[in-house]
């Protein structure tokens, strides 16, 4: 690999090679970034260490792609930038990863080790990159020697493995990248056991849950690695489950106890306040989850979180369980009574949980009477079955176990009340979302933008398969996330369907990443709901009684733009056409941009 051994057995490495060696030692096989004058020594060594590189067209796109890669693999996404503007271009993606607890490692050169405090006009000179990134990352570590580089990388991976996984930045002075120093064996983050909660707290939580008459579960992104124990807990307690955007799909959204992504619903909030015990797993219970100030809970709040700060931040825990969600739940379940309690039904024996098997097949939730009715004979769901898998629907009715054959009445009523609140607004998206769902496999990945069609439409109304994922930029709420995140997800999981959902305003923040998808020959549909600008802000202005200002954008022929980049582009006038376009796009070795006009949606 080009390095030399010294008499003492140490290796003579440049800072660039020391970094790449450390990444390789932590099983990094893919990085996202753009080479620049100051980081070429890093790029020189990537191939020798078996690390492949993806070149987006903007560093913000690199950050979002690495974010999507991290979310679907569970492994940290790695971003390489050069100094100054390149690093700051990635800062928005770092902020999004911090908000959504995504393990992201951003590496950049920095000003030379002994660079003077006064400006000298050096290329990309920045007053303090570490201070800038410290404001949006978990930490920013500027190394002072080649030998410190692998320790900094190990520090990052230790955080990813043991704490709340948030983005970190490592800065290597550009003169250290080229300098060769003697270094010892690479220091690797040690394997550490999953942290479980204090046994006394576990027993206290079990006592509260055993006595609960009206329990509820709230699942966030921190529950994703504990889906089976979360489902087992819900079924053991007969507790309805509501999720945040990041927790979408942690429990099958068509399970009889699932309320899906519904914390924004006034009816669901009122119901949650009335619960006597609420178990919150891996969630902040934040304003960005409720879309309003979080309501005060009347009952006992049991919080399970790897982050001890969450025990007193926001809604303080009555019973704090600090640890990895899966480890805590696996300790909690044996402490609970061994019978199932389903509201409105008799007690039934609880079968053992088989972590290797899904608990239930997915089922399509019935539209409430207040939602627009669809003619079953004309449903795009039915029409889409035969060309893909004859006789199979990804949303076929579930074969429920006997103890769940009768769906709890309060859950059905809540679903209907939730949907009735926004039936008129959401009617424009539902037929198209049904069309999308009908085409998707159970393990499909959907990425979304901070767009009305996504947070009002897809989050509550597009069920994700039992092994699928939905990636949404919640909290920080950045625009332009969907397309580059979909690229990262598809690079990570080329065998799975990946579909991006966006609006015309958000797409144009990162639309240049169509070129990246073309270069990689990715079969990637991008469905764009076009409302002629920034629809959410336009609606907010009107609600205030203001005249809409700076929110109406001139029309852009987005399908033509996709074709100009070398991809495909088309317009779907109805749900039937969207099914056809999506089906073709998923088999085409290039991105396909499909627009839907909200006037016709």
PDB file of C-alpha atoms in Angstrom, residues 155-390:
ATOM      1  CA  UNK A 155     -13.354   8.194  18.995  1.00  0.00           C
ATOM      2  CA  UNK A 156     -15.991   8.822  16.331  1.00  0.00           C
ATOM      3  CA  UNK A 157     -16.846   5.136  15.936  1.00  0.00           C
ATOM      4  CA  UNK A 158     -17.012   4.662  19.690  1.00  0.00           C
ATOM      5  CA  UNK A 159     -19.706   7.352  19.823  1.00  0.00           C
ATOM      6  CA  UNK A 160     -21.568   5.709  16.940  1.00  0.00           C
ATOM      7  CA  UNK A 161     -21.541   2.329  18.699  1.00  0.00           C
ATOM      8  CA  UNK A 162     -22.188   3.265  22.299  1.00  0.00           C
ATOM      9  CA  UNK A 163     -24.041   6.560  22.490  1.00  0.00           C
ATOM     10  CA  UNK A 164     -26.710   8.392  20.586  1.00  0.00           C
ATOM     11  CA  UNK A 165     -25.385   8.145  16.997  1.00  0.00           C
ATOM     12  CA  UNK A 166     -24.844  11.689  15.822  1.00  0.00           C
ATOM     13  CA  UNK A 167     -22.563  13.276  13.217  1.00  0.00           C
ATOM     14  CA  UNK A 168     -18.958  14.160  13.970  1.00  0.00           C
ATOM     15  CA  UNK A 169     -16.281  16.138  12.140  1.00  0.00           C
ATOM     16  CA  UNK A 170     -12.566  15.395  11.998  1.00  0.00           C
ATOM     17  CA  UNK A 171     -10.254  18.116  10.719  1.00  0.00           C
ATOM     18  CA  UNK A 172      -6.723  17.277   9.585  1.00  0.00           C
ATOM     19  CA  UNK A 173      -4.410  20.255   8.990  1.00  0.00           C
ATOM     20  CA  UNK A 174      -3.555  20.180   5.307  1.00  0.00           C
ATOM     21  CA  UNK A 175       0.178  20.063   5.943  1.00  0.00           C
ATOM     22  CA  UNK A 176      -0.303  16.937   8.095  1.00  0.00           C
ATOM     23  CA  UNK A 177      -2.063  15.186   5.223  1.00  0.00           C
ATOM     24  CA  UNK A 178       1.146  15.307   3.205  1.00  0.00           C
ATOM     25  CA  UNK A 179       3.575  14.867   6.115  1.00  0.00           C
ATOM     26  CA  UNK A 180       4.960  11.376   6.834  1.00  0.00           C
ATOM     27  CA  UNK A 181       5.360  10.252  10.430  1.00  0.00           C
ATOM     28  CA  UNK A 182       6.100   6.979  12.184  1.00  0.00           C
ATOM     29  CA  UNK A 183       2.906   5.522  13.602  1.00  0.00           C
ATOM     30  CA  UNK A 184       2.094   2.304  15.388  1.00  0.00           C
ATOM     31  CA  UNK A 185      -0.728  -0.158  14.707  1.00  0.00           C
ATOM     32  CA  UNK A 186      -4.077   1.450  13.993  1.00  0.00           C
ATOM     33  CA  UNK A 187      -6.224   2.052  17.031  1.00  0.00           C
ATOM     34  CA  UNK A 188      -9.694   0.619  16.526  1.00  0.00           C
ATOM     35  CA  UNK A 189     -12.845   1.349  18.488  1.00  0.00           C
ATOM     36  CA  UNK A 190     -13.293  -1.662  20.783  1.00  0.00           C
ATOM     37  CA  UNK A 191     -16.410  -3.843  20.629  1.00  0.00           C
ATOM     38  CA  UNK A 192     -18.613  -2.980  23.567  1.00  0.00           C
ATOM     39  CA  UNK A 193     -21.767  -4.688  24.876  1.00  0.00           C
ATOM     40  CA  UNK A 194     -25.148  -3.057  24.461  1.00  0.00           C
ATOM     41  CA  UNK A 195     -26.040  -0.947  27.458  1.00  0.00           C
ATOM     42  CA  UNK A 196     -29.100  -2.034  29.397  1.00  0.00           C
ATOM     43  CA  UNK A 197     -30.974  -0.175  32.088  1.00  0.00           C
ATOM     44  CA  UNK A 198     -30.611  -0.404  35.849  1.00  0.00           C
ATOM     45  CA  UNK A 199     -32.431  -3.591  37.046  1.00  0.00           C
ATOM     46  CA  UNK A 200     -34.312  -1.688  39.733  1.00  0.00           C
ATOM     47  CA  UNK A 201     -35.662   0.759  37.126  1.00  0.00           C
ATOM     48  CA  UNK A 202     -36.659  -2.154  34.898  1.00  0.00           C
ATOM     49  CA  UNK A 203     -38.667  -3.730  37.722  1.00  0.00           C
ATOM     50  CA  UNK A 204     -40.274  -0.368  38.512  1.00  0.00           C
ATOM     51  CA  UNK A 205     -41.334  -0.014  34.867  1.00  0.00           C
ATOM     52  CA  UNK A 206     -42.699  -3.566  34.867  1.00  0.00           C
ATOM     53  CA  UNK A 207     -44.827  -2.837  37.946  1.00  0.00           C
ATOM     54  CA  UNK A 208     -46.253   0.295  36.311  1.00  0.00           C
ATOM     55  CA  UNK A 209     -47.062  -1.570  33.109  1.00  0.00           C
ATOM     56  CA  UNK A 210     -48.575  -4.579  34.893  1.00  0.00           C
ATOM     57  CA  UNK A 211     -51.025  -2.250  36.622  1.00  0.00           C
ATOM     58  CA  UNK A 212     -51.791  -0.163  33.510  1.00  0.00           C
ATOM     59  CA  UNK A 213     -55.385  -0.058  32.302  1.00  0.00           C
ATOM     60  CA  UNK A 214     -54.802   2.310  29.362  1.00  0.00           C
ATOM     61  CA  UNK A 215     -51.204   1.825  28.158  1.00  0.00           C
ATOM     62  CA  UNK A 216     -49.707   3.342  25.020  1.00  0.00           C
ATOM     63  CA  UNK A 217     -46.416   3.074  23.146  1.00  0.00           C
ATOM     64  CA  UNK A 218     -44.689   5.935  21.332  1.00  0.00           C
ATOM     65  CA  UNK A 219     -41.836   4.750  19.117  1.00  0.00           C
ATOM     66  CA  UNK A 220     -39.138   6.965  17.636  1.00  0.00           C
ATOM     67  CA  UNK A 221     -36.069   6.337  15.536  1.00  0.00           C
ATOM     68  CA  UNK A 222     -34.256   4.887  18.539  1.00  0.00           C
ATOM     69  CA  UNK A 223     -36.682   1.951  18.498  1.00  0.00           C
ATOM     70  CA  UNK A 224     -35.687   0.833  15.014  1.00  0.00           C
ATOM     71  CA  UNK A 225     -33.238  -1.834  16.190  1.00  0.00           C
ATOM     72  CA  UNK A 226     -35.837  -3.127  18.640  1.00  0.00           C
ATOM     73  CA  UNK A 227     -38.810  -3.709  16.379  1.00  0.00           C
ATOM     74  CA  UNK A 228     -39.516  -7.270  17.524  1.00  0.00           C
ATOM     75  CA  UNK A 229     -39.402  -6.482  21.269  1.00  0.00           C
ATOM     76  CA  UNK A 230     -41.498  -3.341  20.678  1.00  0.00           C
ATOM     77  CA  UNK A 231     -44.146  -5.406  18.917  1.00  0.00           C
ATOM     78  CA  UNK A 232     -43.977  -8.066  21.625  1.00  0.00           C
ATOM     79  CA  UNK A 233     -44.489  -5.387  24.297  1.00  0.00           C
ATOM     80  CA  UNK A 234     -47.454  -3.870  22.443  1.00  0.00           C
ATOM     81  CA  UNK A 235     -49.104  -7.263  22.050  1.00  0.00           C
ATOM     82  CA  UNK A 236     -48.362  -8.273  25.623  1.00  0.00           C
ATOM     83  CA  UNK A 237     -49.997  -5.101  26.934  1.00  0.00           C
ATOM     84  CA  UNK A 238     -52.649  -4.711  24.235  1.00  0.00           C
ATOM     85  CA  UNK A 239     -51.227  -1.195  23.870  1.00  0.00           C
ATOM     86  CA  UNK A 240     -51.902   0.932  20.780  1.00  0.00           C
ATOM     87  CA  UNK A 241     -48.715   2.165  19.095  1.00  0.00           C
ATOM     88  CA  UNK A 242     -48.064   5.583  17.565  1.00  0.00           C
ATOM     89  CA  UNK A 243     -44.773   6.509  15.945  1.00  0.00           C
ATOM     90  CA  UNK A 244     -42.794   9.580  15.067  1.00  0.00           C
ATOM     91  CA  UNK A 245     -41.623  10.181  11.494  1.00  0.00           C
ATOM     92  CA  UNK A 246     -38.294   8.529  12.287  1.00  0.00           C
ATOM     93  CA  UNK A 247     -40.093   5.615  13.928  1.00  0.00           C
ATOM     94  CA  UNK A 248     -42.339   4.975  10.919  1.00  0.00           C
ATOM     95  CA  UNK A 249     -42.611   1.248  10.342  1.00  0.00           C
ATOM     96  CA  UNK A 250     -41.016   0.164  13.630  1.00  0.00           C
ATOM     97  CA  UNK A 251     -44.258  -1.750  14.159  1.00  0.00           C
ATOM     98  CA  UNK A 252     -46.129  -2.805  11.003  1.00  0.00           C
ATOM     99  CA  UNK A 253     -48.389   0.129  10.205  1.00  0.00           C
ATOM    100  CA  UNK A 254     -51.245  -2.196   9.348  1.00  0.00           C
ATOM    101  CA  UNK A 255     -51.065  -4.090  12.638  1.00  0.00           C
ATOM    102  CA  UNK A 256     -54.373  -3.893  14.546  1.00  0.00           C
ATOM    103  CA  UNK A 257     -52.672  -1.912  17.321  1.00  0.00           C
ATOM    104  CA  UNK A 258     -50.888   0.571  15.041  1.00  0.00           C
ATOM    105  CA  UNK A 259     -51.867   4.206  14.691  1.00  0.00           C
ATOM    106  CA  UNK A 260     -48.943   4.898  12.366  1.00  0.00           C
ATOM    107  CA  UNK A 261     -47.391   8.365  12.195  1.00  0.00           C
ATOM    108  CA  UNK A 262     -50.183  10.206  13.999  1.00  0.00           C
ATOM    109  CA  UNK A 263     -48.754  12.386  16.774  1.00  0.00           C
ATOM    110  CA  UNK A 264     -49.791  15.476  14.805  1.00  0.00           C
ATOM    111  CA  UNK A 265     -53.470  14.454  15.025  1.00  0.00           C
ATOM    112  CA  UNK A 266     -55.566  16.338  17.593  1.00  0.00           C
ATOM    113  CA  UNK A 267     -57.604  13.182  18.255  1.00  0.00           C
ATOM    114  CA  UNK A 268     -54.477  11.095  18.849  1.00  0.00           C
ATOM    115  CA  UNK A 269     -52.934  13.760  21.086  1.00  0.00           C
ATOM    116  CA  UNK A 270     -56.105  13.867  23.197  1.00  0.00           C
ATOM    117  CA  UNK A 271     -56.045  10.070  23.427  1.00  0.00           C
ATOM    118  CA  UNK A 272     -52.354  10.022  24.393  1.00  0.00           C
ATOM    119  CA  UNK A 273     -52.914  12.518  27.201  1.00  0.00           C
ATOM    120  CA  UNK A 274     -55.604  10.211  28.637  1.00  0.00           C
ATOM    121  CA  UNK A 275     -53.317   7.137  28.888  1.00  0.00           C
ATOM    122  CA  UNK A 276     -52.382   6.040  32.400  1.00  0.00           C
ATOM    123  CA  UNK A 277     -48.942   4.740  31.279  1.00  0.00           C
ATOM    124  CA  UNK A 278     -47.015   5.849  28.201  1.00  0.00           C
ATOM    125  CA  UNK A 279     -43.853   4.044  27.118  1.00  0.00           C
ATOM    126  CA  UNK A 280     -41.690   6.300  24.904  1.00  0.00           C
ATOM    127  CA  UNK A 281     -38.900   4.413  23.126  1.00  0.00           C
ATOM    128  CA  UNK A 282     -36.100   6.296  21.388  1.00  0.00           C
ATOM    129  CA  UNK A 283     -37.967   9.560  20.895  1.00  0.00           C
ATOM    130  CA  UNK A 284     -37.589  13.131  22.108  1.00  0.00           C
ATOM    131  CA  UNK A 285     -41.389  13.669  22.230  1.00  0.00           C
ATOM    132  CA  UNK A 286     -40.523  16.952  20.558  1.00  0.00           C
ATOM    133  CA  UNK A 287     -42.478  19.748  18.944  1.00  0.00           C
ATOM    134  CA  UNK A 288     -41.285  18.478  15.564  1.00  0.00           C
ATOM    135  CA  UNK A 289     -43.020  15.162  16.355  1.00  0.00           C
ATOM    136  CA  UNK A 290     -46.328  16.726  17.420  1.00  0.00           C
ATOM    137  CA  UNK A 291     -46.179  19.685  15.005  1.00  0.00           C
ATOM    138  CA  UNK A 292     -47.120  21.776  18.029  1.00  0.00           C
ATOM    139  CA  UNK A 293     -45.939  22.160  21.620  1.00  0.00           C
ATOM    140  CA  UNK A 294     -46.068  18.651  23.133  1.00  0.00           C
ATOM    141  CA  UNK A 295     -49.172  18.108  25.273  1.00  0.00           C
ATOM    142  CA  UNK A 296     -48.601  17.389  28.966  1.00  0.00           C
ATOM    143  CA  UNK A 297     -49.198  13.727  29.729  1.00  0.00           C
ATOM    144  CA  UNK A 298     -51.469  12.821  32.640  1.00  0.00           C
ATOM    145  CA  UNK A 299     -50.126   9.317  33.193  1.00  0.00           C
ATOM    146  CA  UNK A 300     -46.825   7.735  34.116  1.00  0.00           C
ATOM    147  CA  UNK A 301     -44.134   8.281  31.496  1.00  0.00           C
ATOM    148  CA  UNK A 302     -41.635   5.444  31.016  1.00  0.00           C
ATOM    149  CA  UNK A 303     -38.780   6.581  28.786  1.00  0.00           C
ATOM    150  CA  UNK A 304     -36.326   4.199  27.123  1.00  0.00           C
ATOM    151  CA  UNK A 305     -33.391   5.940  25.471  1.00  0.00           C
ATOM    152  CA  UNK A 306     -29.647   5.581  25.012  1.00  0.00           C
ATOM    153  CA  UNK A 307     -29.292   9.321  25.657  1.00  0.00           C
ATOM    154  CA  UNK A 308     -29.502  10.110  29.398  1.00  0.00           C
ATOM    155  CA  UNK A 309     -30.366  13.732  28.564  1.00  0.00           C
ATOM    156  CA  UNK A 310     -33.744  12.568  27.292  1.00  0.00           C
ATOM    157  CA  UNK A 311     -34.748  11.548  30.803  1.00  0.00           C
ATOM    158  CA  UNK A 312     -35.188  15.169  31.827  1.00  0.00           C
ATOM    159  CA  UNK A 313     -35.273  17.071  28.530  1.00  0.00           C
ATOM    160  CA  UNK A 314     -38.758  18.034  27.412  1.00  0.00           C
ATOM    161  CA  UNK A 315     -41.174  15.686  29.164  1.00  0.00           C
ATOM    162  CA  UNK A 316     -39.265  14.300  32.177  1.00  0.00           C
ATOM    163  CA  UNK A 317     -39.382  10.559  32.720  1.00  0.00           C
ATOM    164  CA  UNK A 318     -41.261   9.190  35.721  1.00  0.00           C
ATOM    165  CA  UNK A 319     -39.410   5.921  35.163  1.00  0.00           C
ATOM    166  CA  UNK A 320     -36.074   6.459  33.347  1.00  0.00           C
ATOM    167  CA  UNK A 321     -34.573   3.474  31.517  1.00  0.00           C
ATOM    168  CA  UNK A 322     -31.230   4.495  30.031  1.00  0.00           C
ATOM    169  CA  UNK A 323     -29.792   2.013  27.557  1.00  0.00           C
ATOM    170  CA  UNK A 324     -30.078   0.552  24.072  1.00  0.00           C
ATOM    171  CA  UNK A 325     -33.751   0.013  23.313  1.00  0.00           C
ATOM    172  CA  UNK A 326     -33.430  -3.648  22.377  1.00  0.00           C
ATOM    173  CA  UNK A 327     -31.375  -4.535  25.455  1.00  0.00           C
ATOM    174  CA  UNK A 328     -33.741  -2.667  27.763  1.00  0.00           C
ATOM    175  CA  UNK A 329     -36.873  -4.219  26.278  1.00  0.00           C
ATOM    176  CA  UNK A 330     -35.371  -7.692  26.388  1.00  0.00           C
ATOM    177  CA  UNK A 331     -34.766  -7.137  30.093  1.00  0.00           C
ATOM    178  CA  UNK A 332     -38.251  -5.681  30.618  1.00  0.00           C
ATOM    179  CA  UNK A 333     -40.380  -8.288  28.829  1.00  0.00           C
ATOM    180  CA  UNK A 334     -39.588 -11.205  31.191  1.00  0.00           C
ATOM    181  CA  UNK A 335     -40.644  -9.037  34.137  1.00  0.00           C
ATOM    182  CA  UNK A 336     -44.170  -8.586  32.750  1.00  0.00           C
ATOM    183  CA  UNK A 337     -47.126 -10.945  33.226  1.00  0.00           C
ATOM    184  CA  UNK A 338     -47.083 -13.727  30.631  1.00  0.00           C
ATOM    185  CA  UNK A 339     -50.527 -13.094  29.223  1.00  0.00           C
ATOM    186  CA  UNK A 340     -51.754 -10.852  26.446  1.00  0.00           C
ATOM    187  CA  UNK A 341     -54.135  -8.016  27.198  1.00  0.00           C
ATOM    188  CA  UNK A 342     -56.078  -6.657  24.272  1.00  0.00           C
ATOM    189  CA  UNK A 343     -58.575  -3.877  24.992  1.00  0.00           C
ATOM    190  CA  UNK A 344     -62.111  -5.097  24.440  1.00  0.00           C
ATOM    191  CA  UNK A 345     -61.236  -8.791  24.385  1.00  0.00           C
ATOM    192  CA  UNK A 346     -60.467 -11.626  26.776  1.00  0.00           C
ATOM    193  CA  UNK A 347     -56.973 -12.430  27.935  1.00  0.00           C
ATOM    194  CA  UNK A 348     -55.134 -14.910  25.737  1.00  0.00           C
ATOM    195  CA  UNK A 349     -51.855 -16.739  26.189  1.00  0.00           C
ATOM    196  CA  UNK A 350     -48.962 -14.858  24.650  1.00  0.00           C
ATOM    197  CA  UNK A 351     -46.929 -16.985  22.213  1.00  0.00           C
ATOM    198  CA  UNK A 352     -43.166 -16.638  22.426  1.00  0.00           C
ATOM    199  CA  UNK A 353     -41.530 -14.056  20.185  1.00  0.00           C
ATOM    200  CA  UNK A 354     -39.475 -15.447  17.327  1.00  0.00           C
ATOM    201  CA  UNK A 355     -37.097 -12.645  16.410  1.00  0.00           C
ATOM    202  CA  UNK A 356     -36.341 -14.278  13.077  1.00  0.00           C
ATOM    203  CA  UNK A 357     -39.945 -14.225  11.895  1.00  0.00           C
ATOM    204  CA  UNK A 358     -42.225 -11.252  11.230  1.00  0.00           C
ATOM    205  CA  UNK A 359     -45.186 -11.200  13.569  1.00  0.00           C
ATOM    206  CA  UNK A 360     -47.758 -10.318  10.958  1.00  0.00           C
ATOM    207  CA  UNK A 361     -48.151  -9.957   7.242  1.00  0.00           C
ATOM    208  CA  UNK A 362     -48.914  -6.394   6.114  1.00  0.00           C
ATOM    209  CA  UNK A 363     -52.482  -5.318   5.519  1.00  0.00           C
ATOM    210  CA  UNK A 364     -53.997  -2.376   3.766  1.00  0.00           C
ATOM    211  CA  UNK A 365     -55.721   0.016   6.147  1.00  0.00           C
ATOM    212  CA  UNK A 366     -59.287   0.773   5.168  1.00  0.00           C
ATOM    213  CA  UNK A 367     -60.048   4.343   4.210  1.00  0.00           C
ATOM    214  CA  UNK A 368     -62.416   6.017   6.590  1.00  0.00           C
ATOM    215  CA  UNK A 369     -65.835   7.134   5.450  1.00  0.00           C
ATOM    216  CA  UNK A 370     -64.595  10.707   5.417  1.00  0.00           C
ATOM    217  CA  UNK A 371     -61.849   9.941   2.905  1.00  0.00           C
ATOM    218  CA  UNK A 372     -62.405   9.962  -0.844  1.00  0.00           C
ATOM    219  CA  UNK A 373     -63.825   6.629  -1.920  1.00  0.00           C
ATOM    220  CA  UNK A 374     -62.140   4.668  -4.686  1.00  0.00           C
ATOM    221  CA  UNK A 375     -63.941   2.270  -6.980  1.00  0.00           C
ATOM    222  CA  UNK A 376     -62.343  -1.134  -6.217  1.00  0.00           C
ATOM    223  CA  UNK A 377     -62.751  -2.132  -9.852  1.00  0.00           C
ATOM    224  CA  UNK A 378     -60.742   0.937 -10.848  1.00  0.00           C
ATOM    225  CA  UNK A 379     -58.219   0.903  -8.012  1.00  0.00           C
ATOM    226  CA  UNK A 380     -54.594   1.306  -9.158  1.00  0.00           C
ATOM    227  CA  UNK A 381     -53.748  -1.156  -6.395  1.00  0.00           C
ATOM    228  CA  UNK A 382     -55.692  -3.913  -8.160  1.00  0.00           C
ATOM    229  CA  UNK A 383     -54.569  -2.904 -11.624  1.00  0.00           C
ATOM    230  CA  UNK A 384     -50.916  -3.009 -10.600  1.00  0.00           C
ATOM    231  CA  UNK A 385     -50.862  -6.558  -9.251  1.00  0.00           C
ATOM    232  CA  UNK A 386     -50.736  -8.636 -12.413  1.00  0.00           C
ATOM    233  CA  UNK A 387     -47.678  -7.113 -14.141  1.00  0.00           C
ATOM    234  CA  UNK A 388     -45.582  -7.469 -10.997  1.00  0.00           C
ATOM    235  CA  UNK A 389     -46.665 -10.533  -9.077  1.00  0.00           C
ATOM    236  CA  UNK A 390     -49.949 -12.108 -10.168  1.00  0.00           C
TER     237      UNK A 390
END
